[in-house]
Amino acid sequence: ALGGRSEASKVRNGTGRATVEGRFEGVLAEHVARIVADAGGETDEDGSLIAMRSVGADGRSRAHLGGRSVPVSVLSDLADRLLAVHGQNDQLRLLRPAEQREVLDRFAMDAVAGPLRDYRAVREEWQAVVAELAERSSRSRELAQQADLLRHGLGEIAAVDPHPGEDTELSAEIKRLAAVDELRAAAGAAQAAVSGAADADPDMPGALGLVGEARRRLSAAEDPVLQTMEPRLAEAAVLLSDVGAELGAYLDALDADPERLERALARQAELKKLTRKYAADVDGVLAWAEDARQRLSTMDTSEEALAELATRRDELAGRLAEHAATLSSARAKAAAELAAAISGELSGLAMGQAEIDVTVRRRPADATDPHGLLVDGERVHAGAEGIDDVELLLRAHPAAPPLPVHKAASGGELSRVMLAIEVVLAHATR
């Protein structure tokens, strides 16, 4: 009826067709309603939905949903949304403690989901502080040695006090100071070529003197064409005069300064000590220092820092214990409701005398448990899902003691318990 494989052998001898029909009530959740609407089907007046499948003796199959003929695949999609088929192999799921806790949490919905979110948020922060405190305590000697090395490096850098790009600037200055004689010769020759010899030697007038002579000759000429060139030479003379003045100023400032060169070389040596140890250049050294300061901020192993972390750990543990207790209380309340609901469903599955109990117990923790937490005076294991172990117990009949379902039920009974649980969860989440 819901999209399984059809076989002509299922048709009774002497008949032409086998038909099976299913009526589903109270199932029109949004995703189911969409499948029906897309297929063009309709529900009955009472809101129920009818699915039908027929198989002919010749092997041909027809499917109908909500009064409309549909492809068999539509019934398969519907089955995925509506049915959970349980056999004896499915009992294995119910034997896992985590599965039993998940059943309870799904049934309780927001009543447990909200406290569980709050618990997990605080637990994550608590774990981080616990881990950091353990790391600092167990590695205190190693971290102290690393911190000493970082502080020593920062002290060396602070003593030199380098500035961004200083090594590049020093290299240029040293190169200029070391080559002062060559620079003076080049600048002096250039100045003489522009402005003439310093002793006004008429045989070495320089470019400025030659331009002046050319201006005088053009000005004295009576040809208008030649006279028009004189203003351009005047402009050249102004330019040459400016260049000559700048060369003179450069020469005046280019006095040899051995002491200044020595200071620059000494400073360069200081910077090279840093660049050999910490980075390729001064900018890299400054970046190393910044990183070292940040690392030091997380490596404080002093008694004060450890005491501060321990205080934070205890504060978070107190908050976590409150959230854990709230979560346990919510589960305990939901457990009674879930047990009653499952027991009610079992009465319709040929287990009318059977009853289900859902127990919620706190999982104890020993002194070595890294996730141990004190809740209401009891040391318990604070796991990711809380502090509770959830277990489903079955009474096969009123006189029987409650036992874990895998001990009290046969394979077939376990399958029916699973089916009852699925029905209860379907009603709870609808």
Coordinates of C-alpha atoms in Angstrom, one line a residue:
A1 CA 0.0 0.0 0.0
L2 CA 2.9 2.4 0.5
G3 CA 5.2 1.8 -2.5
G4 CA 6.7 -1.7 -1.8
R5 CA 7.5 -4.0 -4.6
S6 CA 4.5 -5.7 -6.2
E7 CA 4.4 -9.3 -7.1
A8 CA 1.8 -11.1 -9.3
S9 CA 2.2 -14.2 -7.2
K10 CA 0.4 -12.4 -4.3
V11 CA -2.9 -12.4 -6.4
R12 CA -5.1 -15.3 -5.4
N13 CA -5.7 -18.0 -8.0
G14 CA -8.8 -17.4 -10.0
T15 CA -9.0 -13.7 -9.4
G16 CA -7.8 -10.9 -11.6
R17 CA -6.6 -8.4 -9.1
A18 CA -5.4 -8.0 -5.5
T19 CA -6.1 -4.7 -3.7
V20 CA -4.9 -3.3 -0.4
E21 CA -6.0 0.0 1.1
G22 CA -4.8 1.9 4.1
R23 CA -6.5 4.8 6.0
F24 CA -4.2 7.1 8.0
E25 CA -5.6 9.5 10.6
G26 CA -4.1 12.5 12.2
V27 CA -1.0 12.4 10.0
L28 CA -1.2 15.6 7.9
A29 CA 1.9 17.3 9.1
E30 CA 3.3 19.9 6.7
H31 CA 5.6 17.6 4.9
V32 CA 2.9 15.0 4.4
A33 CA 0.3 17.5 3.3
R34 CA 2.8 18.8 0.7
I35 CA 3.1 15.3 -0.8
V36 CA -0.7 14.9 -1.0
A37 CA -1.2 18.3 -2.5
D38 CA 1.5 17.9 -5.1
A39 CA -0.1 14.6 -6.2
G40 CA -3.5 16.3 -6.5
G41 CA -5.1 14.2 -3.8
E42 CA -7.5 15.2 -1.1
T43 CA -8.3 14.0 2.4
D44 CA -11.7 12.6 3.5
E45 CA -14.1 14.8 5.4
D46 CA -12.8 13.5 8.7
G47 CA -9.3 14.5 7.8
S48 CA -8.0 11.0 7.2
L49 CA -6.0 10.0 4.2
I50 CA -6.5 6.9 2.0
A51 CA -3.7 5.2 0.1
M52 CA -4.5 2.3 -2.2
R53 CA -2.5 -0.1 -4.3
S54 CA -3.7 -2.8 -6.7
V55 CA -1.8 -5.6 -8.4
G56 CA -3.1 -7.5 -11.4
A57 CA -2.6 -11.1 -12.2
D58 CA -0.5 -9.9 -15.2
G59 CA 1.9 -8.1 -12.8
R60 CA 0.7 -4.6 -13.6
S61 CA 0.4 -2.3 -10.6
R62 CA -1.7 0.8 -9.9
A63 CA -1.5 3.3 -7.0
H64 CA -3.9 5.9 -5.7
L65 CA -3.5 8.5 -3.0
G66 CA -6.3 10.7 -1.8
G67 CA -8.6 9.6 -4.6
R68 CA -6.1 10.3 -7.4
S69 CA -4.0 8.0 -9.4
V70 CA -0.3 8.6 -8.6
P71 CA 3.1 7.0 -9.4
V72 CA 4.2 4.3 -7.0
S73 CA 7.1 6.5 -6.0
V74 CA 4.7 9.0 -4.4
L75 CA 3.5 6.2 -2.1
S76 CA 7.2 5.4 -1.3
D77 CA 7.8 9.1 -0.3
L78 CA 4.7 9.0 1.9
A79 CA 5.9 5.8 3.6
D80 CA 9.2 7.5 4.5
R81 CA 7.2 10.2 6.3
L82 CA 4.6 8.1 8.0
L83 CA 5.9 4.6 8.9
A84 CA 8.7 3.1 11.0
V85 CA 8.7 -0.6 10.5
H86 CA 10.2 -2.6 13.4
G87 CA 11.5 -6.1 13.5
Q88 CA 13.6 -8.0 16.1
N89 CA 16.9 -6.6 14.8
D90 CA 15.8 -3.1 15.7
Q91 CA 15.9 -4.0 19.4
L92 CA 19.7 -3.3 19.3
R93 CA 19.0 0.4 19.2
L94 CA 17.0 0.2 22.4
L95 CA 19.9 -1.5 24.3
R96 CA 22.2 1.6 24.0
P97 CA 22.0 3.9 27.1
A98 CA 22.6 6.9 24.9
E99 CA 19.6 5.9 22.7
Q100 CA 17.3 5.7 25.8
R101 CA 18.4 9.1 27.0
E102 CA 17.8 10.5 23.5
V103 CA 14.2 9.0 23.5
L104 CA 13.5 10.8 26.7
D105 CA 14.9 14.1 25.5
R106 CA 13.0 13.9 22.2
F107 CA 9.8 13.3 24.1
A108 CA 10.4 16.2 26.5
M109 CA 11.2 18.6 23.7
D110 CA 11.8 22.2 24.9
A111 CA 11.3 21.2 28.5
V112 CA 14.7 19.5 28.3
A113 CA 16.2 21.2 25.2
G114 CA 16.4 24.6 26.8
P115 CA 18.1 23.5 30.1
L116 CA 20.4 21.3 28.0
R117 CA 21.5 24.3 25.8
D118 CA 22.3 26.3 28.9
Y119 CA 24.1 23.4 30.5
R120 CA 26.3 22.9 27.4
A121 CA 27.2 26.6 27.1
V122 CA 28.5 26.8 30.7
R123 CA 30.1 23.4 30.5
E124 CA 32.1 24.5 27.4
E125 CA 33.5 27.5 29.3
W126 CA 34.1 25.4 32.4
Q127 CA 36.1 22.8 30.5
A128 CA 38.2 25.5 28.8
V129 CA 39.2 27.0 32.2
V130 CA 39.8 23.6 33.7
A131 CA 42.0 22.6 30.8
E132 CA 44.0 25.9 31.0
L133 CA 44.5 25.6 34.7
A134 CA 45.7 22.0 34.3
E135 CA 48.0 23.1 31.5
R136 CA 49.6 25.9 33.4
S137 CA 49.9 23.8 36.6
S138 CA 51.5 20.7 34.9
R139 CA 53.7 22.7 32.6
S140 CA 54.5 25.5 35.1
R141 CA 58.3 24.9 35.0
E142 CA 58.4 24.6 31.2
L143 CA 56.2 27.7 30.7
A144 CA 58.2 29.6 33.2
Q145 CA 61.4 28.8 31.2
Q146 CA 59.7 29.9 28.0
A147 CA 58.5 33.1 29.7
D148 CA 62.0 33.9 30.9
L149 CA 63.3 33.5 27.3
L150 CA 60.6 35.8 26.0
R151 CA 61.2 38.4 28.6
H152 CA 65.0 38.3 28.0
G153 CA 64.4 38.8 24.3
L154 CA 62.0 41.7 25.0
G155 CA 64.6 43.2 27.3
E156 CA 67.3 43.1 24.7
I157 CA 65.0 44.7 22.1
A158 CA 63.9 47.4 24.5
A159 CA 67.5 48.2 25.4
V160 CA 68.3 48.9 21.7
D161 CA 64.9 50.5 21.1
P162 CA 64.8 50.1 17.3
H163 CA 62.5 52.1 15.1
P164 CA 60.6 50.9 12.0
G165 CA 62.9 51.0 9.0
E166 CA 65.8 52.2 10.9
D167 CA 68.3 49.7 9.5
T168 CA 67.5 50.8 5.9
E169 CA 68.0 54.4 6.8
L170 CA 71.3 53.7 8.6
S171 CA 72.6 51.8 5.6
A172 CA 72.0 54.7 3.3
E173 CA 73.6 57.2 5.8
I174 CA 76.7 55.0 6.3
K175 CA 77.1 54.6 2.6
R176 CA 77.0 58.4 2.1
L177 CA 79.4 59.1 5.0
A178 CA 81.9 56.5 3.9
A179 CA 82.0 57.9 0.4
V180 CA 82.3 61.6 1.3
D181 CA 85.5 62.2 -0.6
E182 CA 84.2 60.7 -3.8
L183 CA 80.9 62.6 -3.5
R184 CA 82.8 65.9 -2.9
A185 CA 84.9 65.4 -6.0
A186 CA 81.9 64.6 -8.1
A187 CA 79.9 67.5 -6.8
G188 CA 82.8 70.0 -7.0
A189 CA 83.6 69.0 -10.6
A190 CA 79.9 69.4 -11.5
Q191 CA 79.7 72.8 -9.8
A192 CA 82.9 74.0 -11.7
A193 CA 81.3 72.7 -15.0
V194 CA 78.1 74.7 -14.3
S195 CA 79.4 77.8 -12.5
G196 CA 83.0 78.1 -13.6
A197 CA 86.3 77.8 -11.7
A198 CA 86.2 79.1 -8.1
D199 CA 89.2 81.5 -8.9
A200 CA 87.3 82.9 -11.9
D201 CA 89.8 81.6 -14.3
P202 CA 88.8 83.0 -17.7
D203 CA 89.9 79.7 -19.3
M204 CA 87.2 77.8 -17.3
P205 CA 84.1 79.9 -17.5
G206 CA 81.7 77.0 -16.9
A207 CA 78.3 76.5 -18.6
L208 CA 76.9 79.6 -16.9
G209 CA 79.7 81.8 -18.3
L210 CA 79.3 80.4 -21.7
V211 CA 75.6 81.0 -21.7
G212 CA 76.2 84.5 -20.6
E213 CA 78.6 85.1 -23.4
A214 CA 76.1 83.7 -25.9
R215 CA 73.4 86.0 -24.6
R216 CA 75.7 89.0 -25.0
R217 CA 76.5 88.1 -28.6
L218 CA 72.9 87.5 -29.5
S219 CA 71.8 90.8 -27.9
A220 CA 74.4 92.7 -29.9
A221 CA 73.3 91.2 -33.2
E222 CA 70.9 93.2 -35.4
D223 CA 69.2 90.1 -36.8
P224 CA 65.7 89.8 -35.2
V225 CA 65.8 86.0 -35.5
L226 CA 69.0 85.8 -33.4
Q227 CA 67.5 88.3 -30.9
T228 CA 64.5 86.0 -30.3
M229 CA 66.8 83.3 -29.0
E230 CA 68.2 85.4 -26.2
P231 CA 65.2 85.0 -23.8
R232 CA 65.5 81.2 -24.0
L233 CA 69.2 81.4 -23.1
A234 CA 68.1 83.6 -20.2
E235 CA 65.9 80.8 -18.9
A236 CA 68.8 78.4 -19.3
A237 CA 71.0 80.7 -17.3
V238 CA 68.4 80.9 -14.4
L239 CA 68.3 77.1 -14.4
L240 CA 72.0 76.7 -14.4
S241 CA 72.3 79.3 -11.6
D242 CA 69.9 77.3 -9.4
V243 CA 71.7 74.0 -10.0
G244 CA 75.1 75.7 -9.2
A245 CA 73.6 77.1 -6.0
E246 CA 72.3 73.6 -5.0
L247 CA 75.6 72.0 -5.7
G248 CA 77.3 74.6 -3.5
A249 CA 74.9 73.9 -0.6
Y250 CA 75.5 70.2 -1.0
L251 CA 79.3 70.7 -0.8
D252 CA 78.9 72.9 2.3
A253 CA 76.9 70.2 4.1
L254 CA 79.2 67.4 2.9
D255 CA 81.9 67.9 5.5
A256 CA 83.5 64.7 6.6
D257 CA 82.3 63.6 10.0
P258 CA 84.3 60.6 11.2
E259 CA 82.5 60.6 14.6
R260 CA 79.1 60.6 13.0
L261 CA 80.1 57.7 10.8
E262 CA 81.4 55.8 13.8
R263 CA 78.2 56.4 15.7
A264 CA 76.2 55.2 12.7
L265 CA 78.3 52.0 12.4
A266 CA 78.0 51.3 16.1
R267 CA 74.2 51.7 15.9
Q268 CA 74.1 49.4 12.9
A269 CA 76.1 46.8 14.8
E270 CA 73.5 46.9 17.6
L271 CA 70.7 46.4 15.2
K272 CA 72.5 43.5 13.5
K273 CA 72.7 41.7 16.8
L274 CA 68.9 41.8 17.0
T275 CA 68.4 40.8 13.4
R276 CA 70.7 37.8 13.8
K277 CA 68.7 36.5 16.7
Y278 CA 65.1 37.5 16.1
A279 CA 64.3 38.3 12.5
A280 CA 65.8 39.3 9.1
D281 CA 65.3 43.0 9.6
V282 CA 64.2 45.6 12.2
D283 CA 60.6 45.5 11.2
G284 CA 60.6 41.7 11.7
V285 CA 62.3 42.2 15.1
L286 CA 59.5 44.6 16.2
A287 CA 56.9 42.0 15.0
W288 CA 58.6 39.3 17.0
A289 CA 58.5 41.5 20.1
E290 CA 54.7 42.1 19.7
D291 CA 54.1 38.4 19.3
A292 CA 56.2 37.7 22.4
R293 CA 54.2 40.2 24.5
Q294 CA 51.0 38.4 23.4
R295 CA 52.3 35.0 24.3
L296 CA 53.5 36.2 27.6
S297 CA 50.0 37.3 28.5
T298 CA 48.9 33.7 28.4
M299 CA 51.9 32.2 30.2
D300 CA 51.5 33.7 33.6
T301 CA 52.2 30.8 36.0
S302 CA 52.4 32.9 39.1
E303 CA 50.5 31.8 42.2
E304 CA 48.2 34.8 41.7
A305 CA 47.3 33.9 38.1
L306 CA 46.7 30.2 39.1
A307 CA 44.6 31.3 42.0
E308 CA 42.5 33.5 39.7
L309 CA 41.9 30.7 37.3
A310 CA 41.0 28.3 40.1
T311 CA 38.5 30.9 41.4
R312 CA 37.0 31.2 37.9
R313 CA 36.8 27.4 37.6
D314 CA 35.0 27.1 40.9
E315 CA 32.6 29.8 39.9
L316 CA 31.7 28.1 36.7
A317 CA 31.4 24.7 38.4
G318 CA 28.8 26.2 40.7
R319 CA 26.8 27.6 37.8
L320 CA 27.2 24.3 35.9
A321 CA 25.9 22.3 38.9
E322 CA 22.8 24.5 39.0
H323 CA 22.1 23.9 35.3
A324 CA 22.8 20.2 35.7
A325 CA 20.3 19.9 38.6
T326 CA 17.7 21.8 36.5
L327 CA 18.3 19.5 33.6
S328 CA 18.0 16.4 35.8
S329 CA 14.8 17.7 37.3
A330 CA 13.3 18.3 33.8
R331 CA 14.2 14.8 32.7
A332 CA 12.8 13.2 35.8
K333 CA 9.4 15.0 35.3
A334 CA 9.4 14.0 31.6
A335 CA 10.4 10.4 32.5
A336 CA 7.1 9.8 34.4
E337 CA 5.0 11.1 31.5
L338 CA 7.0 9.1 28.9
A339 CA 6.6 5.9 31.0
A340 CA 2.9 6.3 31.2
A341 CA 2.6 7.1 27.4
I342 CA 4.6 4.0 26.4
S343 CA 2.7 1.7 28.8
G344 CA -0.5 3.0 27.2
E345 CA 0.6 2.1 23.7
L346 CA 1.7 -1.4 24.8
S347 CA -1.8 -2.3 25.7
G348 CA -2.7 -2.1 22.0
L349 CA 0.2 -4.3 21.1
A350 CA -0.8 -7.5 22.9
M351 CA 1.2 -6.4 26.0
G352 CA -1.7 -5.2 28.1
Q353 CA -0.2 -6.2 31.4
A354 CA 3.2 -4.8 30.7
E355 CA 4.3 -1.5 32.2
I356 CA 7.4 0.7 31.4
D357 CA 9.4 2.6 34.0
V358 CA 11.8 5.3 32.9
T359 CA 14.5 6.0 35.5
V360 CA 16.8 9.0 35.6
R361 CA 19.9 8.5 37.8
R362 CA 23.0 10.6 38.1
R363 CA 26.1 9.0 36.9
P364 CA 28.7 8.9 39.7
A365 CA 32.3 10.0 39.2
D366 CA 35.4 9.0 41.0
A367 CA 38.2 11.3 42.2
T368 CA 40.2 10.9 39.0
D369 CA 37.4 11.8 36.6
P370 CA 38.4 15.0 34.8
H371 CA 34.7 15.8 34.3
G372 CA 33.7 15.2 37.9
L373 CA 31.3 17.8 39.3
L374 CA 29.8 18.3 42.7
V375 CA 26.0 18.5 42.5
D376 CA 23.9 18.6 45.6
G377 CA 26.8 17.2 47.6
E378 CA 27.3 14.3 45.2
R379 CA 30.3 13.9 42.8
V380 CA 28.9 13.1 39.4
H381 CA 30.2 12.8 35.8
A382 CA 29.3 16.0 33.9
G383 CA 29.2 14.7 30.3
A384 CA 28.2 16.6 27.1
E385 CA 24.6 15.4 27.6
G386 CA 24.3 16.1 31.3
I387 CA 24.9 14.2 34.4
D388 CA 22.1 11.6 33.9
D389 CA 21.9 8.0 32.9
V390 CA 18.5 7.1 31.6
E391 CA 17.2 3.5 31.6
L392 CA 14.0 1.9 30.4
L393 CA 12.7 -0.8 32.7
L394 CA 9.9 -3.3 31.9
R395 CA 7.4 -5.1 34.1
A396 CA 6.1 -8.0 32.0
H397 CA 3.1 -8.2 34.5
P398 CA 2.1 -6.5 37.7
A399 CA 3.8 -9.1 39.9
A400 CA 7.1 -9.0 38.0
P401 CA 9.9 -6.8 39.2
P402 CA 11.0 -4.0 36.9
L403 CA 14.0 -5.1 34.8
P404 CA 16.0 -3.5 32.0
V405 CA 14.1 -4.0 28.8
H406 CA 16.7 -6.3 27.2
K407 CA 16.5 -8.6 30.2
A408 CA 12.7 -8.6 30.8
A409 CA 11.5 -8.8 27.2
S410 CA 11.8 -11.3 24.3
G411 CA 12.9 -10.2 20.9
G412 CA 9.4 -9.8 19.7
E413 CA 8.4 -7.8 22.8
L414 CA 11.4 -5.5 22.4
S415 CA 10.2 -4.8 18.8
R416 CA 6.8 -3.9 20.2
V417 CA 8.4 -1.6 22.8
M418 CA 10.3 0.1 20.0
L419 CA 7.1 0.5 18.0
A420 CA 5.3 2.0 21.1
I421 CA 8.1 4.4 21.6
E422 CA 8.0 5.6 18.0
V423 CA 4.2 6.1 18.2
V424 CA 4.6 8.1 21.4
L425 CA 7.4 10.3 19.9
A426 CA 5.4 10.9 16.8
H427 CA 2.5 12.2 18.9
A428 CA 4.8 14.2 21.1
T429 CA 6.6 16.0 18.2
R430 CA 3.5 16.6 16.0

